[in-house]
Short mmCIF file of C-alpha atoms and ligand atoms in Angstrom, two decimals:
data_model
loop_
_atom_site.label_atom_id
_atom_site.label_comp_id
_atom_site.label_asym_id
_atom_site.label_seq_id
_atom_site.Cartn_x
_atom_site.Cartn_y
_atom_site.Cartn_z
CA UNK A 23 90.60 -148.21 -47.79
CA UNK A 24 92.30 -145.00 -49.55
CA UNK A 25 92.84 -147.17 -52.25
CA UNK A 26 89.52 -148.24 -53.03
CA UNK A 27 88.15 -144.58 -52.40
CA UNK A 28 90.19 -143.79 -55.63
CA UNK A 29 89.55 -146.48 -57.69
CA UNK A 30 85.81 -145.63 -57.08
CA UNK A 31 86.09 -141.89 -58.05
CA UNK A 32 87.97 -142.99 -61.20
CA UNK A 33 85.38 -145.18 -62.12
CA UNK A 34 82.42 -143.08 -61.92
CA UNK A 35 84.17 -140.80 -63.86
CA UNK A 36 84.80 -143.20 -66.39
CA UNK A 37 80.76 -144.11 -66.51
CA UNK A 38 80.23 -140.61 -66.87
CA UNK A 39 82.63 -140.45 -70.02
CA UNK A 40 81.10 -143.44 -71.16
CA UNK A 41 78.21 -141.68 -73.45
CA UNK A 42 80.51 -139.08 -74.53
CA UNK A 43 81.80 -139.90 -78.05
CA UNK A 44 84.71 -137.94 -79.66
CA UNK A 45 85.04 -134.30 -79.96
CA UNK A 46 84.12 -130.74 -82.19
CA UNK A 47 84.84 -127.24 -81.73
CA UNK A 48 81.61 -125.53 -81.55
CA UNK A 49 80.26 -123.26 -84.12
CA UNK A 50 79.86 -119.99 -82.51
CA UNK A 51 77.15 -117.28 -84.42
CA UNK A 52 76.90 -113.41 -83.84
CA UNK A 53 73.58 -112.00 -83.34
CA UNK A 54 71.00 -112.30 -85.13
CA UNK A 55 72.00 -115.54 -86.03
CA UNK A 56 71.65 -118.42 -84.49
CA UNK A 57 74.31 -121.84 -85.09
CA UNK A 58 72.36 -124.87 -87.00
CA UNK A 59 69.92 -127.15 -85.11
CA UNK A 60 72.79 -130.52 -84.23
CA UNK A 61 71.82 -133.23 -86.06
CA UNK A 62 73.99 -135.75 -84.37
CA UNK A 63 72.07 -138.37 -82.12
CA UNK A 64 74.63 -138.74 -79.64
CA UNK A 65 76.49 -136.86 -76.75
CA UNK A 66 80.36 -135.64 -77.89
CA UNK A 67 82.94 -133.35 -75.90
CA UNK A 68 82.00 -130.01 -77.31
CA UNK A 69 84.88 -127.58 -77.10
CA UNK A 70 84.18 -123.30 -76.57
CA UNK A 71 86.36 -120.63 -77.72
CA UNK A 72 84.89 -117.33 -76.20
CA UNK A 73 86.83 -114.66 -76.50
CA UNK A 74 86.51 -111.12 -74.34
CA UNK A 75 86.87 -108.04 -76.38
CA UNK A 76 86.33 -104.57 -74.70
CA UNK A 77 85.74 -102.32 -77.65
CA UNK A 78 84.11 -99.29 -78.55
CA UNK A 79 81.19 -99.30 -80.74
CA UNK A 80 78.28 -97.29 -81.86
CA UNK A 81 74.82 -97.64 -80.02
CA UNK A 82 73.32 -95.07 -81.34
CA UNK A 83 73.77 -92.93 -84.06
CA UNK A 84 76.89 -90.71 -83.71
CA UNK A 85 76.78 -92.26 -79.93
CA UNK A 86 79.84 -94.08 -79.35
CA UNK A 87 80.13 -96.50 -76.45
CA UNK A 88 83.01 -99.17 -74.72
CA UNK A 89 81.74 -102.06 -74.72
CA UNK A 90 82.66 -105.58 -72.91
CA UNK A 91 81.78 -108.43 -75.40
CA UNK A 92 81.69 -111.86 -75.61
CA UNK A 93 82.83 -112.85 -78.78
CA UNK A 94 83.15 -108.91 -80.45
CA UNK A 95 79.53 -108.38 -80.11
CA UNK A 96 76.31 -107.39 -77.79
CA UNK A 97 74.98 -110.07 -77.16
CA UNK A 98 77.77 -112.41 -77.34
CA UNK A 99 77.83 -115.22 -79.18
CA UNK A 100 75.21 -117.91 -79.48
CA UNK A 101 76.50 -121.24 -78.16
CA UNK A 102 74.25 -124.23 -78.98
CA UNK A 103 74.90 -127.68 -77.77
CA UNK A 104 72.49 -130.88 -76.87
CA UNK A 105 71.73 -131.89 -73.15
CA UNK A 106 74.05 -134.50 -72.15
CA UNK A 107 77.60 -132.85 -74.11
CA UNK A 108 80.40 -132.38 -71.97
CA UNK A 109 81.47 -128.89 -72.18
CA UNK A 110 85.14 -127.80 -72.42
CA UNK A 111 84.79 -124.32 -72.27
CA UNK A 112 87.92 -121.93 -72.67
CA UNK A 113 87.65 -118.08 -71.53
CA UNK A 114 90.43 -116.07 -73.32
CA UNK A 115 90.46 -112.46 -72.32
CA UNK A 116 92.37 -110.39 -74.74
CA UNK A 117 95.81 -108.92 -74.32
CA UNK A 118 94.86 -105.43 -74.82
CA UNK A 119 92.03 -105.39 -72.52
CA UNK A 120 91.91 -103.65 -69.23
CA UNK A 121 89.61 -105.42 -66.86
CA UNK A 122 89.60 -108.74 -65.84
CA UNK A 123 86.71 -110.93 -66.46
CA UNK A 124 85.27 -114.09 -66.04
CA UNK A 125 81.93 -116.13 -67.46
CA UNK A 126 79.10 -117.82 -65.52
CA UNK A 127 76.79 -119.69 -67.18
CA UNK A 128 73.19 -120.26 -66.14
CA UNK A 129 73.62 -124.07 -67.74
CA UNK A 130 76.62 -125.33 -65.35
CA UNK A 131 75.24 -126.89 -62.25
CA UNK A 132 78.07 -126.00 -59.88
CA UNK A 133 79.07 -123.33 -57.70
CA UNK A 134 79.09 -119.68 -59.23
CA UNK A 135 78.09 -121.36 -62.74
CA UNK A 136 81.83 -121.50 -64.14
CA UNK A 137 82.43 -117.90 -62.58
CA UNK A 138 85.31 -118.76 -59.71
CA UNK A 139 87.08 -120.94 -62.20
CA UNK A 140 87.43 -119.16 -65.05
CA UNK A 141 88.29 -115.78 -63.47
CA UNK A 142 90.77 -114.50 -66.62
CA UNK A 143 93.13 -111.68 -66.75
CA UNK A 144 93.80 -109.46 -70.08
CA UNK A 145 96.49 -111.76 -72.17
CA UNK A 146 95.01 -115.13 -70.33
CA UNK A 147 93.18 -118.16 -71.21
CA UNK A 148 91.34 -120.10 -68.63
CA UNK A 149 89.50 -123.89 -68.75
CA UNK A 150 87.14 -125.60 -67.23
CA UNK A 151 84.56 -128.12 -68.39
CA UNK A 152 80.78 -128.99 -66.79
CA UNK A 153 77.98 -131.30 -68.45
CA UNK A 154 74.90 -129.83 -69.82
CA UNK A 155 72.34 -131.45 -67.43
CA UNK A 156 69.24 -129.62 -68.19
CA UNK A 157 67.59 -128.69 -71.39
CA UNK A 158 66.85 -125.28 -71.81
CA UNK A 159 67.81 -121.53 -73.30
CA UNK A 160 70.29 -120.21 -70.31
CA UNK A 161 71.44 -116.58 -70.01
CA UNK A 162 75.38 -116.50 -69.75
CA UNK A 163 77.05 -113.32 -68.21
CA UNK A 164 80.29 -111.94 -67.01
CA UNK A 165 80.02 -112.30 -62.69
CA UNK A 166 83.20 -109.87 -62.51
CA UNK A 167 82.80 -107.08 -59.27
CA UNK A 168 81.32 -104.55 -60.18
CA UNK A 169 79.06 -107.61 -61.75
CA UNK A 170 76.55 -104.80 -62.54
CA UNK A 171 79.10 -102.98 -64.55
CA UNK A 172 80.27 -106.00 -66.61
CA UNK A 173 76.79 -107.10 -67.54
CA UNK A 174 75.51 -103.03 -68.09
CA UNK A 175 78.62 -102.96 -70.76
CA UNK A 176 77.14 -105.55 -72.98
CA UNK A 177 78.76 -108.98 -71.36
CA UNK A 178 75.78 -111.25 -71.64
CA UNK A 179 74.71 -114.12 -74.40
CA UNK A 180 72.71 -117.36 -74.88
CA UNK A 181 73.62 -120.70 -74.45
CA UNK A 182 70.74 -123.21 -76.00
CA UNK A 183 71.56 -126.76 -74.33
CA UNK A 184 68.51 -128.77 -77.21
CA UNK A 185 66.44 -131.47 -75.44
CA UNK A 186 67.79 -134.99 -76.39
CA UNK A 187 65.47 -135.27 -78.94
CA UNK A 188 66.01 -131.93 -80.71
CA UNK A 189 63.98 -129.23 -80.89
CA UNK A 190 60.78 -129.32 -83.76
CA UNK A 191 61.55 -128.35 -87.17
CA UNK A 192 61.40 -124.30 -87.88
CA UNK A 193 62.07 -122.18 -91.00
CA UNK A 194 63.72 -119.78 -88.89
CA UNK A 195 65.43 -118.73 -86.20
CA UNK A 196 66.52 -115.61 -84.45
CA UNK A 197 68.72 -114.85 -81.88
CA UNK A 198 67.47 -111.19 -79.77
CA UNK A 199 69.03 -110.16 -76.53
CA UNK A 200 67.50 -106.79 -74.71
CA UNK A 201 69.90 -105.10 -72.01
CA UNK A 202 69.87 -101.45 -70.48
CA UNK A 203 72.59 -99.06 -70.78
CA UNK A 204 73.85 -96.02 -68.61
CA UNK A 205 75.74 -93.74 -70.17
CA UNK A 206 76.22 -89.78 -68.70
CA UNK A 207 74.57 -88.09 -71.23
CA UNK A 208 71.10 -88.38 -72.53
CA UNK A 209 69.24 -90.68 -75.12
CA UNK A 210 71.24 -89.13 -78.12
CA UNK A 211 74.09 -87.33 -77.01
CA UNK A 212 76.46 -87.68 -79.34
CA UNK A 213 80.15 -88.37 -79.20
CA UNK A 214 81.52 -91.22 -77.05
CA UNK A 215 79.59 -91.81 -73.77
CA UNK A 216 81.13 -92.94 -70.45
CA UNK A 217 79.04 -95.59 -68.02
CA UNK A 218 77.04 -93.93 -65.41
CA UNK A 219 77.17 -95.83 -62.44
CA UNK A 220 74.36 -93.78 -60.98
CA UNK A 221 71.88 -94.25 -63.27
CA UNK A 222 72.93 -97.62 -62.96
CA UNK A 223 72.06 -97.98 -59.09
CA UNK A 224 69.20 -95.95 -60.03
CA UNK A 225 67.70 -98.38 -62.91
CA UNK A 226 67.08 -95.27 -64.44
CA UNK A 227 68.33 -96.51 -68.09
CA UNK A 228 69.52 -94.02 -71.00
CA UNK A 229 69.19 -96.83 -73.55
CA UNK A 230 66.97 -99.76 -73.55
CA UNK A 231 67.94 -101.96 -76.57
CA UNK A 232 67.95 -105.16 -78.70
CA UNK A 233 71.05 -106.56 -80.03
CA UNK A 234 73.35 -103.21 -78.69
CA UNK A 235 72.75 -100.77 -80.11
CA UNK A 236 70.08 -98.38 -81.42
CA UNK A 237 68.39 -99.56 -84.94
CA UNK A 238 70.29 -103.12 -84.63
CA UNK A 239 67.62 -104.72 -86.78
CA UNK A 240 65.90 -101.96 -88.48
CA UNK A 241 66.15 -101.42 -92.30
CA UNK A 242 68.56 -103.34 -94.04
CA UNK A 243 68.99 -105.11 -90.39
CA UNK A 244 65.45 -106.25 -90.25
CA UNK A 245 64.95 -109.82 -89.23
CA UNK A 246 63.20 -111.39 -92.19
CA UNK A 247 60.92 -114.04 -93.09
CA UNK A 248 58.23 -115.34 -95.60
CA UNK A 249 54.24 -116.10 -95.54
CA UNK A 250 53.64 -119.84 -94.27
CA UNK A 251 57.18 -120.10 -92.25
CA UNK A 252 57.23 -120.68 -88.55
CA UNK A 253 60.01 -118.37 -86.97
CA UNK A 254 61.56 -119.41 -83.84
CA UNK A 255 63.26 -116.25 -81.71
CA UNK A 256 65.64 -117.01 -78.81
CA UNK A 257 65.18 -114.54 -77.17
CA UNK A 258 67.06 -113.36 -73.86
CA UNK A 259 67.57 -110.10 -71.47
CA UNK A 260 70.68 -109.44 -70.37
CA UNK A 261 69.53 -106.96 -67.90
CA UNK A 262 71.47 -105.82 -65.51
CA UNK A 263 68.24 -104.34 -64.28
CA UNK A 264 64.84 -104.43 -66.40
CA UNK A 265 62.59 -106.66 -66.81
CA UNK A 266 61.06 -107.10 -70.54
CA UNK A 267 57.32 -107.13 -71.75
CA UNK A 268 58.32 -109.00 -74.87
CA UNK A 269 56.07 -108.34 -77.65
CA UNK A 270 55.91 -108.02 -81.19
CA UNK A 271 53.26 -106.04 -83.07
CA UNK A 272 50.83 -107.81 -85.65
CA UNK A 273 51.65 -111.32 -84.15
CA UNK A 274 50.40 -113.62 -81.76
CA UNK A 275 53.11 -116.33 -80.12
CA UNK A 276 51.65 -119.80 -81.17
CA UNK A 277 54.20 -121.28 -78.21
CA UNK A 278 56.12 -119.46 -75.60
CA UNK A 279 58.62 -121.52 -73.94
CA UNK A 280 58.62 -119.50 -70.61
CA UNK A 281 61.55 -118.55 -69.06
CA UNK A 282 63.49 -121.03 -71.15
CA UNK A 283 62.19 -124.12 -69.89
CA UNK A 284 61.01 -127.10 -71.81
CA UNK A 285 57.34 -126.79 -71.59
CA UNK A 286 55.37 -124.17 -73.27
CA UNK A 287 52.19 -122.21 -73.72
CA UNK A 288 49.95 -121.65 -76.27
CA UNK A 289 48.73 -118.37 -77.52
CA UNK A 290 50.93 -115.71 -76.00
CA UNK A 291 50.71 -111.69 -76.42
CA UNK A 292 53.34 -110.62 -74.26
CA UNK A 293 55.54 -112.79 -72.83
CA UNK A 294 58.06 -111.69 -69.71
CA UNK A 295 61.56 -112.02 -69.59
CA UNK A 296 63.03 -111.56 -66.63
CA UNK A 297 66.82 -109.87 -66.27
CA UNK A 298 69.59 -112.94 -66.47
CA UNK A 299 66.49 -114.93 -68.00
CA UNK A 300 65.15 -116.31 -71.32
CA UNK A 301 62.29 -117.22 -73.67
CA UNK A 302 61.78 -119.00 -76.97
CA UNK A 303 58.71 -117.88 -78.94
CA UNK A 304 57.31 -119.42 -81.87
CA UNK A 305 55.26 -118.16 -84.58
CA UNK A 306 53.80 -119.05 -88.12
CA UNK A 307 53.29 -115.72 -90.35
CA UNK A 308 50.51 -115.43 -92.30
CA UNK A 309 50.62 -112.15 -93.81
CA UNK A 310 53.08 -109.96 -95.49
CA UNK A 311 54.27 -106.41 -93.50
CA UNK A 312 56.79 -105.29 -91.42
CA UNK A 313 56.02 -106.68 -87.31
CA UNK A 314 57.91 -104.86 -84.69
CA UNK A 315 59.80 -106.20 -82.03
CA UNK A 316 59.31 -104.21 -78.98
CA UNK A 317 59.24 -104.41 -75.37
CA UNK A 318 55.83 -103.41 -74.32
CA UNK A 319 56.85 -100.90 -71.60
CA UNK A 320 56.37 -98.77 -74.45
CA UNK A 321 58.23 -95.83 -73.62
CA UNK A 322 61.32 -97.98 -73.47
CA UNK A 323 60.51 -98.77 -77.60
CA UNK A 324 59.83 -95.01 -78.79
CA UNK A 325 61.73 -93.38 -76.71
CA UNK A 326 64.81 -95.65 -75.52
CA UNK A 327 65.58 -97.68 -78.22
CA UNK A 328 63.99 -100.95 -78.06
CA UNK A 329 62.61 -101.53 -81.40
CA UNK A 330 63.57 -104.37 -83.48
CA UNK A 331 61.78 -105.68 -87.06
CA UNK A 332 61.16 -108.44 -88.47
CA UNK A 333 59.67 -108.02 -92.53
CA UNK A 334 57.77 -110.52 -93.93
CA UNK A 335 57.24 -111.19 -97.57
CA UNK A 336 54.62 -112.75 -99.57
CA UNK A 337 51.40 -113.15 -100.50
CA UNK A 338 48.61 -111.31 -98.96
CA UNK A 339 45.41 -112.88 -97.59
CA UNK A 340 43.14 -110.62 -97.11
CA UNK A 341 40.81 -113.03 -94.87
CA UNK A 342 43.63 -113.33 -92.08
CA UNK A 343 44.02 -109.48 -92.54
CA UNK A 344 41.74 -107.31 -94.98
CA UNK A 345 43.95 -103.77 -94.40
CA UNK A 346 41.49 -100.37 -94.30
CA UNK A 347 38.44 -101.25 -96.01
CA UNK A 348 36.96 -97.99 -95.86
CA UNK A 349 36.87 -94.56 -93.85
CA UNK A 350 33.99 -92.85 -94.11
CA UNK A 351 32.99 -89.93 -92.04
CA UNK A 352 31.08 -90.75 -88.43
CA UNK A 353 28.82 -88.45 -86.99
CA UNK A 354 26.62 -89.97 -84.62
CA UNK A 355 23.10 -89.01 -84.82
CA UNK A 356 21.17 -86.21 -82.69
CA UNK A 357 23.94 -83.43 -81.49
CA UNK A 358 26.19 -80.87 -83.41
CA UNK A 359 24.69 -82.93 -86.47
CA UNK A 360 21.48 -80.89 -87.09
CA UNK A 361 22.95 -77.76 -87.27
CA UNK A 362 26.78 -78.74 -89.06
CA UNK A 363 25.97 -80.81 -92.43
CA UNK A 364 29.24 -83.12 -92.58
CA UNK A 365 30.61 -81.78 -95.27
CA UNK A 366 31.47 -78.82 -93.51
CA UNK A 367 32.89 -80.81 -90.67
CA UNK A 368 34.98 -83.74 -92.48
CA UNK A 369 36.57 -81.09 -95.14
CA UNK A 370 38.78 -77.86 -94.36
CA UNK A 371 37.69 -74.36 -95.31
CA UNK A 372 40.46 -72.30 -94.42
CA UNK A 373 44.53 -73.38 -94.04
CA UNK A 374 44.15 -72.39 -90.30
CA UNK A 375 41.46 -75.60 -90.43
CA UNK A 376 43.73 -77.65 -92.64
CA UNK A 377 46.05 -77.27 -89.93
CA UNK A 378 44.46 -77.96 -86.91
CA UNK A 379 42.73 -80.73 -88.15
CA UNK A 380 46.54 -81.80 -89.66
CA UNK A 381 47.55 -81.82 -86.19
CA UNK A 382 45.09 -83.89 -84.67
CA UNK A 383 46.02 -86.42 -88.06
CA UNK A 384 49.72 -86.06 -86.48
CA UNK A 385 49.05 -86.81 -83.16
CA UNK A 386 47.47 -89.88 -84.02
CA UNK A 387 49.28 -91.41 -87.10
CA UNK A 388 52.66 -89.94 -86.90
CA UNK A 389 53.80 -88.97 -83.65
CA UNK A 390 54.77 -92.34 -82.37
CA UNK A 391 57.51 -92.94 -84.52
CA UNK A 392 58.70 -88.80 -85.39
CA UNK A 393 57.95 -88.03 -82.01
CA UNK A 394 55.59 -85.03 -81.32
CA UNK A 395 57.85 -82.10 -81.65
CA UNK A 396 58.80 -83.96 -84.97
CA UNK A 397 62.70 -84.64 -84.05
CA UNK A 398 62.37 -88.05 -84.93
CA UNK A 399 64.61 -90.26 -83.26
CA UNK A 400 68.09 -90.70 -84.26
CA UNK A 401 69.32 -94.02 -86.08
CA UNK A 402 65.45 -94.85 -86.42
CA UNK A 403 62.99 -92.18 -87.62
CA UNK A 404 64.15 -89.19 -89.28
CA UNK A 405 63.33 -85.68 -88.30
CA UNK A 406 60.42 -83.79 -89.82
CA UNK A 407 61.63 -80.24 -88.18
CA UNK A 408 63.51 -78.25 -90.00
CA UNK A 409 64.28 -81.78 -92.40
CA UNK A 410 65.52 -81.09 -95.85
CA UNK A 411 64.34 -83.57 -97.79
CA UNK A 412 60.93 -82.68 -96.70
CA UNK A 413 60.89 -79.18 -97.20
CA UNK A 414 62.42 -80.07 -101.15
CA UNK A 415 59.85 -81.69 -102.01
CA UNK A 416 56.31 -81.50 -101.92
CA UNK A 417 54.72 -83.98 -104.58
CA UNK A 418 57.59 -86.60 -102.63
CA UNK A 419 56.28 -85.90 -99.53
CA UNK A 420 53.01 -86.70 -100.11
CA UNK A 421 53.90 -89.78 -102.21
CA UNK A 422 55.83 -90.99 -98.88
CA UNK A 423 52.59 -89.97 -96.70
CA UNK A 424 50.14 -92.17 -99.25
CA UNK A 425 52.53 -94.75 -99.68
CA UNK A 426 55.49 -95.30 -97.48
CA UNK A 427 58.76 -95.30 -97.75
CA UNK A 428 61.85 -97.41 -97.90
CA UNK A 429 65.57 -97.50 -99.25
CA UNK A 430 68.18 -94.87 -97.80
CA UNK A 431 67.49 -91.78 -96.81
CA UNK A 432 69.34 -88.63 -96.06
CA UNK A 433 67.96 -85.77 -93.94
CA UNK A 434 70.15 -83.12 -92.79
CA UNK A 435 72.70 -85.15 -93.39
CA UNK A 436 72.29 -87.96 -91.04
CA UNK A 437 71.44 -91.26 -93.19
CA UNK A 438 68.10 -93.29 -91.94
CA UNK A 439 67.28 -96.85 -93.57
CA UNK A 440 63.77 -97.86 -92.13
CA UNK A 441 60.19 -98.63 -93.38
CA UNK A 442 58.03 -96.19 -93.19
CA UNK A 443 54.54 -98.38 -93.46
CA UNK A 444 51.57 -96.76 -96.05
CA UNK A 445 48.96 -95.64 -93.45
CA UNK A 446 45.80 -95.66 -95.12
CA UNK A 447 44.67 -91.85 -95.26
CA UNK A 448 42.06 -90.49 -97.02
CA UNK A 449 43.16 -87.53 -99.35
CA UNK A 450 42.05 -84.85 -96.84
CA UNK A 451 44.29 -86.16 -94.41
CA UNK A 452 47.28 -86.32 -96.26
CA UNK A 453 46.65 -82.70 -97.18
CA UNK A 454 45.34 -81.82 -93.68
CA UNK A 455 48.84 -83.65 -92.18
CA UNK A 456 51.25 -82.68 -94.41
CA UNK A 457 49.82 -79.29 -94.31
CA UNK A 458 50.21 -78.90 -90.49
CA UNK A 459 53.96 -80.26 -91.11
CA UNK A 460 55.15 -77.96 -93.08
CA UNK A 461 53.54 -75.12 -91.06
CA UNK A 462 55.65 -76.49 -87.76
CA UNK A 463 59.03 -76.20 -86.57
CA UNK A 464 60.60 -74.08 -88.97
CA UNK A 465 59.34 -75.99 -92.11
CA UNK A 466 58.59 -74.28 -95.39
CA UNK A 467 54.89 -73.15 -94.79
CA UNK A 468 53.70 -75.00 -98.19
CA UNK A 469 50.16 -75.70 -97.99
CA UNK A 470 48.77 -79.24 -99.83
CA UNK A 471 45.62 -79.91 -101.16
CA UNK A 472 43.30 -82.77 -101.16
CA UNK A 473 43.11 -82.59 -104.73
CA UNK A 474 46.87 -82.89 -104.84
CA UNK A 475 46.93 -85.97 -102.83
CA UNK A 476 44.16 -87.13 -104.97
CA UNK A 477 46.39 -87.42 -108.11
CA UNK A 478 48.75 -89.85 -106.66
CA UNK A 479 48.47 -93.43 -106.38
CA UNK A 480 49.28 -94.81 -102.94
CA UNK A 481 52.65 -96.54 -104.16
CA UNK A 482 55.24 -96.83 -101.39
CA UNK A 483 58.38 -94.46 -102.32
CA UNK A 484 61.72 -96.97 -102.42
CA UNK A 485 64.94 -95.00 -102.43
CA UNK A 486 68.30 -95.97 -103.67
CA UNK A 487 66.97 -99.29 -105.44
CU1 CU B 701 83.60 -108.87 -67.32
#
């Protein structure tokens, strides 16, 4: 009876061997990359390396944090394999690590998800090995007590198990994680910052970010792309405690696989992803510019972090998207109108006008990205107070103001490289703004005038190049 008991486990466990041919070491990526799409049409033994690193690393500028990672980064790193692999999956924790760790992974099917059996201690390597039943994009996280600790220090990734058919063709694809971090001090404090397990228990967040740290994929960073490609973002939340209102400006999803499953919808916004979940979005561009990858709980993007970029290059069409046409003045009729011709009303008289009109330009054009006291935000948008580089240069300034700006830039000695997108004002803006500006927060009281601005050409400013 015993004996036949055995010989029956052994041979299911031969069937389910049976479809598994040979063996690789998978190709592990760091963020933003994703591995290559797997090409081969049948089911192997796919073998993990994941290492544990706790390092420290910056998250925001002149912010220094320890991290736990998965691989030396936050997120860790992207694991792709096809439903129906056998996974052997290796946890090594580092010898000069502190904590402990382990890995659960929300594309086992078994208890804890890999957690209880690959519980590792610093200068260990543990195994264990599951098959990918399900398709999908699965969150994988550290399950170590305090588990909210481990995953609020950066110990989160993606695993993609691909459908047995593959997923369609794309030009491109992304890999963005959001998580919230505690730290003690506040959104900028510089020098290293410890964990704050009250803020923690609080969900109050200090940082709300994509890819770790502050600026991750801004500038140089940027995720990129060109007119007529379809991008494909994996795109995950780590938590421990938010949920996101994914969302990137200037784009509609064309499909939103929801929560990481294997159907989709068409035609998405704003897509949420939970905390310990996942989405993959798709999306053809059409038009040139820079989008921006935010989480739509806005105050989390300008004033947490959350603000990612993705520029696209090309050729315009100016039938998908025309840009300003025109901006002429509106005065409605009946009213004020009678007795103010609009002349009087669109154009300043006096600097005191220049600058409260300039402020009202502010509020509405700039503000969102250099904040409304005009600090800026460090690692992203430089600081118009008291900024050097603003106050040496007038016929620069407004160039950057009709234009943009790009390339490396130095204020005050803290470097910024972002875009800075041309915002279509009329000369008496850009005098009225820039005006205002430099009348604020300790700047050099220079006054600019619409016929100043009129001289330039709107021709984006590109440092450094
Ligand atoms: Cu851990």
């Amino acid at each position: 009876m015993k004996k036949l008991a055995i010989s029956v486990l052994v041979l299911a466990s031969l069937s389910a061997r049976a479809d598994i041919k040979g063996e690789e070491v998978a190709k592990l990526t760091s963020p933003p990359e994703v591995p290559p799409p797997i090409v081969r049409s049948f089911n192997t033994k796919v073998i993990v390396k994941l290492e544990v690193i706790e390092k420290k690393m910056q998250i925001a500028e002149g912010v220094n944090y320890t991290f736990w990672t998965f691989g030396g980064t936050v997120p860790g790193s992207f694991v792709r394999i096809k439903e129906g692999d056998l996974v052997e999956f290796h946890l090594r924790n580092h010898p000069s690590n502190k904590m402990p760790h382990n890995i659960d992974l929300h594309a086992v099917t078994g208890p804890g998800g890999g957690a209880a059996s690959s519980f590792t201690s610093p200068g260990h390597e543990t195994t264990f090995s599951f098959k990918a039943l399900n398709p999908g994009l699965f969150v994988y996280h550290c399950a170590t007590a305090p588990v909210g600790m481990h995953i609020g220090n950066g110990m989160y990734g993606l695993i993609l198990v691909e459908p047995k058919d593959g997923l369609a063709k794309v030009e491109r694809e992304y890999y963005v994680m959001q998580g919230d971090f505690y730290t003690k001090g506040k959104y900028g404090e510089q020098g290293t910052q410890p964990f704050s397990m009250e803020k923690a228990i609080d969900e109050k967040p200090t940082y709300v970010l994509f890819n770790g740290a502050v600026g991750s994929l801004n500038g140089d960073k940027a995720l990129s792309a060109k007119v007529g490609e379809t991008v494909r973002l994996f795109v995950g939340n780590g938590g421990p405690n938010l949920i996101s209102s994914f969302h990137i400006i200037g784009e509609i999803f064309d499909k939103v696989y929801q929560e990481g499953g294997a159907s989709f919808t068409k035609n998405v916004q704003t897509t949420l992803i939970p905390a310990g979940g996942a989405a993959m979005v798709e999306f053809k561009v059409d038009v040139p510019g820079t989008y921006i990858l935010v989480d739509h709980s806005i105050f989390r993007t300008f004033n947490k972090g959350s603000l990612g970029m993705m520029k696209v290059t090309g050729d315009e069409d100016k039938i998908v998207y025309s840009g300003k046409i025109s901006d002429q003045v509106y005065l409605p009729e009946g009213g004020a109108i009678q007795e103010t011709p609009a002349a009087q009303v669109a154009v300043a008289k006096t600097v005191d006008d220049q600058i409260r009109m300039g402020k009202a330009v502010f509020t509405q054009n700039c503000a969102a990205c250099h904040q409304p006291t005009g600090v800026g935000i460090p690692g992203a948008f430089p600081p118009l107070a008291g900024s050097d580089f603003l106050n040496a240069d007038k016929t620069r300034a407004i160039h950057i103001v009709k234009g943009g700006l790009s390339g490396e830039v130095t204020v005050n000695g803290n470097k910024f490289n972002g875009v800075m997108p041309a915002l279509g004002l009329s000369d008496n803006d850009v005098a009225n703004v820039l005006t205002y500006v430099y009348s604020s927060w300790g700047n050099s009281k220079k006054i600019v005038k619409p016929s100043e601005s009129k001289g330039i050409k709107p021709e984006p400013v590109k440092l450094g190049q």
